[in-house]
Amino acid sequence: MIMIKGPVDHVVVVGAGLSGLSAALHLLGAGRRVTVVERDTLPGGRAGLRAEGGYRIDTGPTVLTMPDLVEDAFAAVGDTMADRLELIQLDPAYRARFADGSQLDVHTDGAAMEAAVEEFAGARQAVGYRRLRKWLERLYQVQMRRFIDANFDSPLQLLHPDLARLAALGGFGRLDARIGRFVSDERLRRVFSFQALYAGVPPARALAAYAVIAYMDTVAGVYFPRGGMHALPTAMADAAAEAGGEFRYGQTVTRLERSGDRITAVVTDRERIPCDAVVLTPDLPVSYRLLGHAPRRPLPLRHSPSAVILHAGTDRTWPDLAHHTISFGAAWKSTFRQLTRTGELMSDPSLLITRPTATDPSLAPPGKHLHYILAPCPNTTIGPGVREWKELGPRYRDELLGWLERREMPGLSAAIEREGLVTPIDWTAQEHAAGTPFAVAHTFPQTGPFRPRNLVRGTANAVLAGCGTTPGVGVPTVLISGKLAAQRITGPPAAPARRTRGTAA
């Protein structure tokens, strides 16, 4: 593994999102002095918080899987997740509701899910689910250490026996077709393949290897931190501060000072911070701009679809909604074509509805409820641009409410007391390329060793982290990204580092 050479005693991490906090914890655990610079007044980055009127609204991801990766970050400084964070496992992980009126609760317990599938679609589909679950487990075991939790220096690193194992499992086929070998019911195929949208690729074109995301969701389990998703970056920042990390909130990095190919200081709108190395976590165009160099690629980067999000604080709720409910429209292939090719808004949308107050009522005032509705939409490269969204946003909000009232949430409009609408305008304002918070899509030329690297030629002591670089999009992979960035500076640990809380790095 290529590592940064020269002095690396003091590292500045730009961005206190999940990748930056993960990097900070792993760097501190390896004995480095760490300063984290964050433009917002709170940690979190994309996993932000909006508090108003007694509501605590998570502005970023709502699905947390693979808590062992969170534990790994805390363990780097001798801490434990249990001391910092209370995680609640959700059961069901999701509730899937379909246009024909049917409904399936997705359980992560194998026996419970097999029984649910048999009742939902028959004994033959239940047998198929049992085989699918074993396949997902094997797929995860083959991929995790070799292809996900790994720094790539060359595509030649793929030449390993695990590559043959992945091929034997069908990992280089198409996701939808591979899922169809186990379960033929179209509704079940959707439940185990919609996760491809997280990777920015339709299930019919995504590599079957990306079923590993379905493993994380439907086998490993879905969790929710008490206090909301923002409790996770808060706990990580607290652990880093107690381990000696310094935080500079409310400061925007304006430039990087250089001497030859080395960065010597990070300059913000308020101060100059000398450093030996830098971890950059902003979206790729921002990081490249600061570095003064963008790597050449044979083809332009393709970005994932974006999303419109409606945050609704209401005076009532709909008990048929689980913590997470996926409301599938009747359309499927045409939906992905609109989102990734034609740039149209979904004509028959599939929506993610999250009701966090079903698990933690303290996130809203007494007797009130919080709902988060996510509608995927095209990014601004292929779909409506920022100017168009200024007029389109309010109209699309009304369309969303209409769909929700006809499906799962009758009377929603009248029940809303507080609301917030997030569109590609807002993602663009946060400097997310193509107006999407989901970064670079996981097409084959943008996956593994072909994804934008976390090292950039021309700069000897800077490392990238976050969803735009390796290994990719999603809370688990972003946490890994921070660890991989730290390892470029410290090297992989021979054994888990242990520290005593409060000691200086």
Short mmCIF file of C-alpha atoms in Angstrom, two decimals:
data_model
loop_
_atom_site.label_atom_id
_atom_site.label_comp_id
_atom_site.label_asym_id
_atom_site.label_seq_id
_atom_site.Cartn_x
_atom_site.Cartn_y
_atom_site.Cartn_z
CA MET A 1 0.00 0.00 0.00
CA ILE A 2 1.30 3.44 -0.95
CA MET A 3 1.64 5.67 2.11
CA ILE A 4 2.41 9.34 2.60
CA LYS A 5 6.11 9.85 3.16
CA GLY A 6 7.81 12.40 5.34
CA PRO A 7 6.57 13.96 8.58
CA VAL A 8 2.91 13.25 9.41
CA ASP A 9 2.71 14.25 13.06
CA HIS A 10 -0.03 16.88 12.68
CA VAL A 11 -2.93 16.12 10.34
CA VAL A 12 -5.69 18.56 9.45
CA VAL A 13 -8.99 16.92 8.51
CA VAL A 14 -11.21 19.16 6.38
CA GLY A 15 -14.83 18.33 7.15
CA ALA A 16 -16.48 16.85 10.25
CA GLY A 17 -18.81 14.53 8.37
CA LEU A 18 -18.80 10.81 9.02
CA SER A 19 -15.74 10.16 6.86
CA GLY A 20 -13.78 13.00 8.47
CA LEU A 21 -14.72 11.90 11.97
CA SER A 22 -13.79 8.31 11.17
CA ALA A 23 -10.43 9.47 9.82
CA ALA A 24 -9.87 11.63 12.90
CA LEU A 25 -10.54 8.78 15.32
CA HIS A 26 -8.25 6.37 13.49
CA LEU A 27 -5.50 9.00 13.24
CA LEU A 28 -5.78 9.84 16.93
CA GLY A 29 -5.64 6.16 17.78
CA ALA A 30 -2.36 5.94 15.87
CA GLY A 31 -0.87 8.77 17.91
CA ARG A 32 -1.26 11.66 15.49
CA ARG A 33 -2.19 15.19 16.46
CA VAL A 34 -5.44 16.02 14.67
CA THR A 35 -7.25 19.27 13.91
CA VAL A 36 -10.70 19.05 12.30
CA VAL A 37 -11.99 22.07 10.39
CA GLU A 38 -15.74 22.22 9.72
CA ARG A 39 -17.64 25.03 8.00
CA ASP A 40 -20.87 24.32 9.91
CA THR A 41 -21.33 24.95 13.61
CA LEU A 42 -21.99 21.25 14.33
CA PRO A 43 -20.40 17.99 13.23
CA GLY A 44 -22.19 15.75 10.76
CA GLY A 45 -21.65 17.04 7.24
CA ARG A 46 -24.30 15.37 5.10
CA ALA A 47 -25.61 13.76 8.33
CA GLY A 48 -26.73 17.15 9.60
CA LEU A 49 -29.36 18.38 12.03
CA ARG A 50 -32.08 20.98 11.83
CA ALA A 51 -33.74 21.82 15.15
CA GLU A 52 -36.81 24.03 15.21
CA GLY A 53 -40.10 24.23 17.02
CA GLY A 54 -39.27 21.24 19.20
CA TYR A 55 -38.49 19.00 16.19
CA ARG A 56 -35.04 17.45 15.70
CA ILE A 57 -34.79 16.76 11.99
CA ASP A 58 -32.02 14.64 10.49
CA THR A 59 -31.12 16.24 7.17
CA GLY A 60 -29.04 13.39 5.80
CA PRO A 61 -29.10 9.58 5.84
CA THR A 62 -31.84 7.85 7.80
CA VAL A 63 -30.68 4.23 7.43
CA LEU A 64 -27.85 2.92 9.60
CA THR A 65 -26.38 -0.53 8.99
CA MET A 66 -23.15 -2.35 9.92
CA PRO A 67 -22.73 -0.92 13.44
CA ASP A 68 -19.51 -2.91 13.83
CA LEU A 69 -17.89 -0.25 11.64
CA VAL A 70 -19.03 2.41 14.11
CA GLU A 71 -17.61 0.29 16.93
CA ASP A 72 -14.35 0.04 15.01
CA ALA A 73 -14.03 3.83 14.90
CA PHE A 74 -14.62 4.21 18.64
CA ALA A 75 -12.26 1.33 19.43
CA ALA A 76 -9.45 3.18 17.63
CA VAL A 77 -9.26 5.56 20.63
CA GLY A 78 -9.99 2.92 23.26
CA ASP A 79 -13.64 3.86 23.46
CA THR A 80 -16.79 1.78 23.04
CA MET A 81 -19.96 2.49 21.13
CA ALA A 82 -22.08 1.42 24.10
CA ASP A 83 -20.57 4.24 26.18
CA ARG A 84 -21.41 6.82 23.53
CA LEU A 85 -24.48 5.74 21.63
CA GLU A 86 -27.64 3.71 22.09
CA LEU A 87 -28.55 1.84 18.93
CA ILE A 88 -32.01 0.36 18.49
CA GLN A 89 -32.39 -2.49 16.00
CA LEU A 90 -35.46 -1.97 13.87
CA ASP A 91 -37.93 -4.79 13.33
CA PRO A 92 -39.09 -4.73 10.66
CA ALA A 93 -36.05 -3.22 9.00
CA TYR A 94 -38.45 -1.97 6.31
CA ARG A 95 -42.09 -2.31 5.44
CA ALA A 96 -42.56 -2.72 1.69
CA ARG A 97 -45.93 -1.65 0.29
CA PHE A 98 -46.90 -2.26 -3.31
CA ALA A 99 -49.26 -0.71 -5.83
CA ASP A 100 -51.49 -3.81 -5.78
CA GLY A 101 -52.20 -3.25 -2.07
CA SER A 102 -49.94 -6.03 -0.78
CA GLN A 103 -47.41 -5.49 2.00
CA LEU A 104 -44.32 -7.28 3.27
CA ASP A 105 -42.40 -6.66 6.48
CA VAL A 106 -38.67 -7.20 5.89
CA HIS A 107 -37.10 -8.92 8.90
CA THR A 108 -33.38 -9.47 9.35
CA ASP A 109 -33.96 -12.63 11.38
CA GLY A 110 -33.81 -15.45 8.85
CA ALA A 111 -36.60 -17.60 10.26
CA ALA A 112 -38.96 -14.64 10.68
CA MET A 113 -38.31 -13.44 7.14
CA GLU A 114 -38.73 -16.89 5.64
CA ALA A 115 -42.12 -17.20 7.34
CA ALA A 116 -43.11 -13.73 6.13
CA VAL A 117 -42.10 -14.54 2.55
CA GLU A 118 -44.05 -17.81 2.62
CA GLU A 119 -47.19 -16.03 3.80
CA PHE A 120 -46.64 -13.24 1.26
CA ALA A 121 -45.69 -15.20 -1.85
CA GLY A 122 -45.85 -18.94 -1.12
CA ALA A 123 -43.61 -21.81 -0.04
CA ARG A 124 -41.56 -21.90 -3.25
CA GLN A 125 -40.54 -18.26 -2.84
CA ALA A 126 -39.66 -18.92 0.82
CA VAL A 127 -37.24 -21.66 -0.26
CA GLY A 128 -35.78 -19.22 -2.78
CA TYR A 129 -35.36 -16.61 -0.07
CA ARG A 130 -33.45 -19.10 2.09
CA ARG A 131 -31.03 -19.74 -0.81
CA LEU A 132 -30.80 -16.01 -1.53
CA ARG A 133 -29.87 -15.25 2.06
CA LYS A 134 -27.02 -17.78 1.98
CA TRP A 135 -25.80 -16.29 -1.29
CA LEU A 136 -25.85 -12.77 0.16
CA GLU A 137 -23.83 -13.94 3.15
CA ARG A 138 -21.19 -15.57 0.94
CA LEU A 139 -21.09 -12.51 -1.31
CA TYR A 140 -20.41 -10.26 1.67
CA GLN A 141 -17.69 -12.53 3.05
CA VAL A 142 -15.84 -12.55 -0.27
CA GLN A 143 -16.11 -8.82 -0.89
CA MET A 144 -15.66 -7.07 2.41
CA ARG A 145 -11.95 -7.34 3.17
CA ARG A 146 -10.66 -7.65 -0.37
CA PHE A 147 -12.82 -5.25 -2.41
CA ILE A 148 -14.53 -2.85 0.04
CA ASP A 149 -12.30 -2.41 3.09
CA ALA A 150 -9.14 -2.00 1.03
CA ASN A 151 -6.92 0.72 -0.40
CA PHE A 152 -6.28 0.14 -4.11
CA ASP A 153 -3.06 1.28 -5.72
CA SER A 154 -3.55 -0.61 -8.97
CA PRO A 155 -6.20 -2.68 -10.75
CA LEU A 156 -3.68 -5.53 -10.55
CA GLN A 157 -4.66 -5.89 -6.90
CA LEU A 158 -7.88 -7.44 -8.15
CA LEU A 159 -5.89 -10.49 -9.25
CA HIS A 160 -6.54 -12.53 -6.14
CA PRO A 161 -8.35 -15.82 -5.48
CA ASP A 162 -11.25 -13.81 -4.05
CA LEU A 163 -11.85 -12.40 -7.54
CA ALA A 164 -12.43 -15.93 -8.82
CA ARG A 165 -14.70 -16.60 -5.85
CA LEU A 166 -16.69 -13.45 -6.60
CA ALA A 167 -17.00 -14.47 -10.25
CA ALA A 168 -18.11 -17.97 -9.22
CA LEU A 169 -20.85 -16.39 -7.12
CA GLY A 170 -22.07 -14.50 -10.19
CA GLY A 171 -20.90 -11.13 -8.89
CA PHE A 172 -20.14 -9.85 -12.40
CA GLY A 173 -23.57 -10.64 -13.76
CA ARG A 174 -26.53 -8.28 -13.51
CA LEU A 175 -28.16 -7.69 -10.16
CA ASP A 176 -31.81 -8.07 -11.14
CA ALA A 177 -31.19 -11.26 -13.12
CA ARG A 178 -29.16 -12.81 -10.30
CA ILE A 179 -31.83 -12.02 -7.69
CA GLY A 180 -34.36 -13.53 -10.10
CA ARG A 181 -32.55 -16.86 -9.92
CA PHE A 182 -33.61 -17.13 -6.30
CA VAL A 183 -37.02 -15.42 -6.18
CA SER A 184 -39.29 -15.02 -9.20
CA ASP A 185 -41.99 -12.90 -7.55
CA GLU A 186 -41.44 -9.42 -8.98
CA ARG A 187 -42.28 -7.75 -5.68
CA LEU A 188 -39.59 -9.74 -3.87
CA ARG A 189 -37.10 -8.95 -6.60
CA ARG A 190 -37.73 -5.28 -5.93
CA VAL A 191 -37.17 -5.68 -2.18
CA PHE A 192 -33.73 -7.19 -2.77
CA SER A 193 -32.61 -5.00 -5.67
CA PHE A 194 -33.92 -1.46 -5.08
CA GLN A 195 -30.72 -0.81 -3.09
CA ALA A 196 -28.92 -0.43 -6.43
CA LEU A 197 -30.35 3.06 -6.51
CA TYR A 198 -28.01 3.90 -3.60
CA ALA A 199 -25.19 3.07 -6.01
CA GLY A 200 -26.73 5.16 -8.77
CA VAL A 201 -27.33 2.29 -11.21
CA PRO A 202 -30.61 0.55 -12.23
CA PRO A 203 -30.88 -3.05 -10.96
CA ALA A 204 -31.04 -4.32 -14.54
CA ARG A 205 -27.59 -2.81 -15.23
CA ALA A 206 -25.93 -2.93 -11.79
CA LEU A 207 -23.33 -5.57 -11.06
CA ALA A 208 -24.70 -8.40 -8.96
CA ALA A 209 -21.84 -7.68 -6.56
CA TYR A 210 -23.88 -4.72 -5.35
CA ALA A 211 -26.29 -7.14 -3.73
CA VAL A 212 -23.87 -6.68 -0.83
CA ILE A 213 -25.95 -3.57 -0.01
CA ALA A 214 -29.02 -5.78 0.28
CA TYR A 215 -27.00 -7.95 2.66
CA MET A 216 -26.34 -4.94 4.86
CA ASP A 217 -30.02 -3.92 4.85
CA THR A 218 -31.84 -7.25 4.98
CA VAL A 219 -29.41 -9.63 6.72
CA ALA A 220 -27.02 -7.62 8.90
CA GLY A 221 -29.81 -5.39 10.22
CA VAL A 222 -31.00 -1.78 10.25
CA TYR A 223 -30.49 0.37 13.33
CA PHE A 224 -31.49 3.78 14.64
CA PRO A 225 -29.57 5.81 17.23
CA ARG A 226 -31.65 7.14 20.09
CA GLY A 227 -31.72 10.88 19.59
CA GLY A 228 -31.72 10.56 15.81
CA MET A 229 -29.09 9.88 13.20
CA HIS A 230 -27.23 13.04 14.14
CA ALA A 231 -26.43 11.40 17.47
CA LEU A 232 -23.85 9.33 15.56
CA PRO A 233 -21.58 12.19 14.39
CA THR A 234 -22.09 13.94 17.73
CA ALA A 235 -20.85 10.87 19.60
CA MET A 236 -17.91 10.43 17.23
CA ALA A 237 -16.90 14.08 17.58
CA ASP A 238 -17.13 13.87 21.38
CA ALA A 239 -14.93 10.77 21.40
CA ALA A 240 -12.37 12.44 19.12
CA ALA A 241 -12.29 15.60 21.26
CA GLU A 242 -11.78 13.61 24.46
CA ALA A 243 -8.95 11.71 22.73
CA GLY A 244 -7.17 15.01 22.08
CA GLY A 245 -8.59 16.11 18.74
CA GLU A 246 -9.07 19.84 18.18
CA PHE A 247 -12.16 21.11 16.37
CA ARG A 248 -12.57 24.39 14.50
CA TYR A 249 -16.27 24.85 13.77
CA GLY A 250 -17.74 27.64 11.69
CA GLN A 251 -14.62 27.96 9.52
CA THR A 252 -14.48 27.55 5.75
CA VAL A 253 -11.26 26.40 4.13
CA THR A 254 -10.34 28.93 1.44
CA ARG A 255 -6.99 27.59 0.23
CA LEU A 256 -4.08 25.25 0.89
CA GLU A 257 -0.55 26.60 1.22
CA ARG A 258 2.11 24.55 -0.54
CA SER A 259 5.83 24.13 -0.71
CA GLY A 260 6.59 22.12 -3.81
CA ASP A 261 4.37 19.05 -3.78
CA ARG A 262 3.58 19.25 -0.06
CA ILE A 263 0.78 21.12 1.68
CA THR A 264 2.21 23.13 4.56
CA ALA A 265 -0.91 24.84 5.92
CA VAL A 266 -4.68 24.91 5.68
CA VAL A 267 -6.00 28.46 5.45
CA THR A 268 -9.56 29.23 6.53
CA ASP A 269 -11.57 32.43 6.50
CA ARG A 270 -10.37 32.97 10.08
CA GLU A 271 -6.90 31.46 10.56
CA ARG A 272 -3.89 29.64 9.13
CA ILE A 273 -3.28 26.11 10.45
CA PRO A 274 0.18 24.65 9.76
CA CYS A 275 0.14 20.89 9.12
CA ASP A 276 2.14 17.87 7.99
CA ALA A 277 -0.69 16.19 6.08
CA VAL A 278 -4.31 16.82 5.09
CA VAL A 279 -7.42 14.65 4.77
CA LEU A 280 -9.96 16.30 2.46
CA THR A 281 -13.60 15.16 2.74
CA PRO A 282 -15.59 17.70 0.66
CA ASP A 283 -17.16 16.59 -2.61
CA LEU A 284 -14.56 15.82 -5.27
CA PRO A 285 -14.77 19.07 -7.28
CA VAL A 286 -14.22 21.10 -4.09
CA SER A 287 -11.26 18.97 -3.00
CA TYR A 288 -9.72 19.10 -6.47
CA ARG A 289 -10.17 22.87 -6.58
CA LEU A 290 -8.36 23.25 -3.26
CA LEU A 291 -5.58 20.98 -4.50
CA GLY A 292 -5.36 22.83 -7.79
CA HIS A 293 -5.48 19.60 -9.75
CA ALA A 294 -8.12 17.17 -10.98
CA PRO A 295 -6.99 13.73 -12.18
CA ARG A 296 -7.43 13.01 -15.85
CA ARG A 297 -9.95 10.30 -16.72
CA PRO A 298 -10.74 8.80 -20.12
CA LEU A 299 -14.45 9.49 -19.56
CA PRO A 300 -16.20 12.19 -17.49
CA LEU A 301 -17.46 11.11 -14.09
CA ARG A 302 -21.11 10.03 -13.99
CA HIS A 303 -23.12 10.97 -10.93
CA SER A 304 -25.92 9.21 -9.12
CA PRO A 305 -29.51 10.43 -9.18
CA SER A 306 -30.42 13.13 -6.68
CA ALA A 307 -33.39 13.35 -4.32
CA VAL A 308 -36.18 15.62 -3.21
CA ILE A 309 -36.85 15.37 0.50
CA LEU A 310 -39.91 16.61 2.35
CA HIS A 311 -39.57 16.95 6.11
CA ALA A 312 -43.00 17.10 7.72
CA GLY A 313 -43.79 17.76 11.36
CA THR A 314 -47.40 16.75 11.88
CA ASP A 315 -50.12 16.73 14.52
CA ARG A 316 -50.99 13.11 13.71
CA THR A 317 -49.36 9.98 12.30
CA TRP A 318 -50.29 6.90 10.30
CA PRO A 319 -49.75 3.77 12.43
CA ASP A 320 -49.56 1.50 9.38
CA LEU A 321 -46.20 3.09 8.59
CA ALA A 322 -43.15 1.35 10.04
CA HIS A 323 -40.01 3.28 10.97
CA HIS A 324 -38.99 2.85 7.31
CA THR A 325 -41.66 2.23 4.68
CA ILE A 326 -40.92 1.81 0.99
CA SER A 327 -43.93 2.75 -1.09
CA PHE A 328 -43.41 1.13 -4.49
CA GLY A 329 -45.24 2.51 -7.49
CA ALA A 330 -46.52 0.20 -10.21
CA ALA A 331 -43.73 1.27 -12.58
CA TRP A 332 -40.24 -0.12 -12.14
CA LYS A 333 -37.94 -0.26 -15.16
CA SER A 334 -39.36 2.98 -16.55
CA THR A 335 -38.72 4.67 -13.19
CA PHE A 336 -35.00 3.88 -13.35
CA ARG A 337 -34.87 4.92 -17.01
CA GLN A 338 -36.32 8.30 -16.08
CA LEU A 339 -33.92 8.78 -13.17
CA THR A 340 -30.71 7.73 -14.91
CA ARG A 341 -31.21 8.23 -18.66
CA THR A 342 -34.00 10.53 -19.79
CA GLY A 343 -33.71 12.95 -16.87
CA GLU A 344 -37.45 13.06 -16.19
CA LEU A 345 -39.15 13.15 -12.81
CA MET A 346 -40.71 9.83 -11.82
CA SER A 347 -44.13 9.50 -13.42
CA ASP A 348 -45.11 6.73 -10.98
CA PRO A 349 -42.78 7.26 -8.02
CA SER A 350 -41.37 4.83 -5.51
CA LEU A 351 -40.80 6.65 -2.21
CA LEU A 352 -38.96 6.08 1.06
CA ILE A 353 -41.05 7.23 4.03
CA THR A 354 -39.25 7.38 7.37
CA ARG A 355 -41.13 7.90 10.63
CA PRO A 356 -38.37 8.34 13.25
CA THR A 357 -40.82 9.22 16.01
CA ALA A 358 -42.15 5.66 15.75
CA THR A 359 -38.90 4.65 17.49
CA ASP A 360 -37.94 7.81 19.37
CA PRO A 361 -40.89 10.10 20.21
CA SER A 362 -38.52 12.65 21.77
CA LEU A 363 -37.61 13.88 18.27
CA ALA A 364 -40.87 15.85 18.14
CA PRO A 365 -42.89 17.86 20.68
CA PRO A 366 -45.29 15.83 22.86
CA GLY A 367 -48.14 14.47 20.77
CA LYS A 368 -46.46 15.45 17.48
CA HIS A 369 -44.80 13.31 14.82
CA LEU A 370 -41.97 13.58 12.33
CA HIS A 371 -41.97 12.20 8.80
CA TYR A 372 -39.21 12.20 6.19
CA ILE A 373 -40.21 11.52 2.58
CA LEU A 374 -37.48 10.88 0.01
CA ALA A 375 -38.30 10.94 -3.69
CA PRO A 376 -35.39 10.09 -6.01
CA CYS A 377 -35.00 12.52 -8.91
CA PRO A 378 -32.52 13.02 -11.77
CA ASN A 379 -29.34 14.91 -11.02
CA THR A 380 -28.87 18.33 -12.55
CA THR A 381 -26.55 17.05 -15.27
CA ILE A 382 -29.25 15.05 -17.03
CA GLY A 383 -32.42 16.50 -15.48
CA PRO A 384 -33.84 19.88 -14.50
CA GLY A 385 -31.21 22.42 -13.50
CA VAL A 386 -31.12 24.76 -10.52
CA ARG A 387 -33.05 27.51 -12.32
CA GLU A 388 -35.80 25.07 -13.29
CA TRP A 389 -36.05 23.70 -9.74
CA LYS A 390 -36.85 27.18 -8.40
CA GLU A 391 -40.22 26.94 -10.10
CA LEU A 392 -40.48 23.17 -10.12
CA GLY A 393 -39.82 22.62 -6.39
CA PRO A 394 -43.12 23.94 -4.94
CA ARG A 395 -45.09 22.22 -7.69
CA TYR A 396 -43.35 18.91 -7.12
CA ARG A 397 -43.96 19.24 -3.37
CA ASP A 398 -47.70 19.42 -4.10
CA GLU A 399 -47.47 16.38 -6.36
CA LEU A 400 -45.67 14.44 -3.63
CA LEU A 401 -48.38 15.28 -1.13
CA GLY A 402 -51.00 14.14 -3.62
CA TRP A 403 -49.31 10.77 -4.11
CA LEU A 404 -48.82 10.28 -0.38
CA GLU A 405 -52.44 11.11 0.43
CA ARG A 406 -53.68 8.64 -2.19
CA ARG A 407 -51.36 5.91 -0.93
CA GLU A 408 -50.20 5.76 2.69
CA MET A 409 -50.98 9.08 4.34
CA PRO A 410 -54.52 10.40 3.75
CA GLY A 411 -55.00 13.85 5.23
CA LEU A 412 -51.25 14.62 5.28
CA SER A 413 -51.53 18.17 3.95
CA ALA A 414 -53.91 19.25 6.70
CA ALA A 415 -51.79 17.56 9.38
CA ILE A 416 -48.52 19.39 8.58
CA GLU A 417 -47.48 22.00 11.15
CA ARG A 418 -43.86 22.44 10.12
CA GLU A 419 -42.17 21.43 6.92
CA GLY A 420 -39.00 21.77 4.92
CA LEU A 421 -38.43 20.97 1.27
CA VAL A 422 -34.98 19.99 0.01
CA THR A 423 -34.32 19.89 -3.75
CA PRO A 424 -31.24 19.81 -6.01
CA ILE A 425 -31.04 23.57 -5.44
CA ASP A 426 -30.04 22.88 -1.85
CA TRP A 427 -27.58 20.10 -2.73
CA THR A 428 -25.95 22.43 -5.26
CA ALA A 429 -25.71 25.19 -2.65
CA GLN A 430 -23.81 22.70 -0.46
CA GLU A 431 -21.36 22.23 -3.34
CA HIS A 432 -22.45 18.70 -4.21
CA ALA A 433 -21.56 18.01 -7.84
CA ALA A 434 -24.49 17.50 -10.24
CA GLY A 435 -26.87 18.59 -7.48
CA THR A 436 -26.81 15.19 -5.78
CA PRO A 437 -25.77 14.16 -2.26
CA PHE A 438 -25.06 10.64 -3.56
CA ALA A 439 -21.84 11.55 -5.40
CA VAL A 440 -20.27 9.51 -8.19
CA ALA A 441 -22.34 6.55 -9.42
CA HIS A 442 -21.03 2.99 -8.99
CA THR A 443 -20.78 2.10 -12.63
CA PHE A 444 -18.09 -0.47 -13.41
CA PRO A 445 -15.55 2.19 -14.55
CA GLN A 446 -16.17 3.99 -11.25
CA THR A 447 -15.92 1.03 -8.87
CA GLY A 448 -13.08 -0.45 -6.82
CA PRO A 449 -9.67 0.47 -8.26
CA PHE A 450 -11.39 2.44 -11.05
CA ARG A 451 -13.17 4.78 -8.65
CA PRO A 452 -11.49 8.17 -8.01
CA ARG A 453 -8.54 7.31 -5.78
CA ASN A 454 -7.97 8.71 -2.34
CA LEU A 455 -4.50 9.83 -3.42
CA VAL A 456 -4.06 12.62 -5.97
CA ARG A 457 -0.98 12.92 -8.16
CA GLY A 458 0.94 16.11 -7.72
CA THR A 459 0.37 16.36 -3.98
CA ALA A 460 2.52 14.22 -1.71
CA ASN A 461 0.70 14.61 1.61
CA ALA A 462 -3.04 14.87 0.91
CA VAL A 463 -5.61 12.07 1.11
CA LEU A 464 -9.27 12.14 0.08
CA ALA A 465 -12.16 10.62 2.02
CA GLY A 466 -15.92 10.60 1.61
CA CYS A 467 -18.51 9.08 -0.69
CA GLY A 468 -16.89 10.32 -3.93
CA THR A 469 -13.73 8.29 -3.45
CA THR A 470 -13.10 4.69 -2.43
CA PRO A 471 -15.02 2.61 -1.45
CA GLY A 472 -18.18 4.62 -2.20
CA VAL A 473 -21.61 5.85 -1.17
CA GLY A 474 -23.46 4.97 2.06
CA VAL A 475 -22.86 5.28 5.79
CA PRO A 476 -20.86 2.02 6.12
CA THR A 477 -18.60 2.75 3.15
CA VAL A 478 -18.08 6.37 4.19
CA LEU A 479 -16.90 5.20 7.63
CA ILE A 480 -14.52 2.81 5.89
CA SER A 481 -13.37 5.64 3.64
CA GLY A 482 -12.18 7.63 6.64
CA LYS A 483 -10.30 4.63 8.01
CA LEU A 484 -8.66 3.96 4.63
CA ALA A 485 -7.59 7.62 4.41
CA ALA A 486 -6.03 7.40 7.87
CA GLN A 487 -4.15 4.25 6.85
CA ARG A 488 -2.54 6.13 3.96
CA ILE A 489 -0.91 8.24 6.68
CA THR A 490 -0.31 5.74 9.48
CA GLY A 491 -0.27 2.38 7.74
CA PRO A 492 -2.67 -0.44 8.64
CA PRO A 493 -2.63 -1.20 12.37
CA ALA A 494 -1.07 -4.49 13.36
CA ALA A 495 -3.66 -4.78 16.13
CA PRO A 496 -6.58 -2.61 17.33
CA ALA A 497 -5.15 0.50 18.98
CA ARG A 498 -6.10 1.20 22.57
CA ARG A 499 -6.03 4.60 24.19
CA THR A 500 -7.03 6.11 27.47
CA ARG A 501 -9.73 8.74 27.22
CA GLY A 502 -8.57 12.30 27.63
CA THR A 503 -4.89 11.76 26.77
CA ALA A 504 -3.42 14.06 24.19
CA ALA A 505 -2.53 12.67 20.79
#
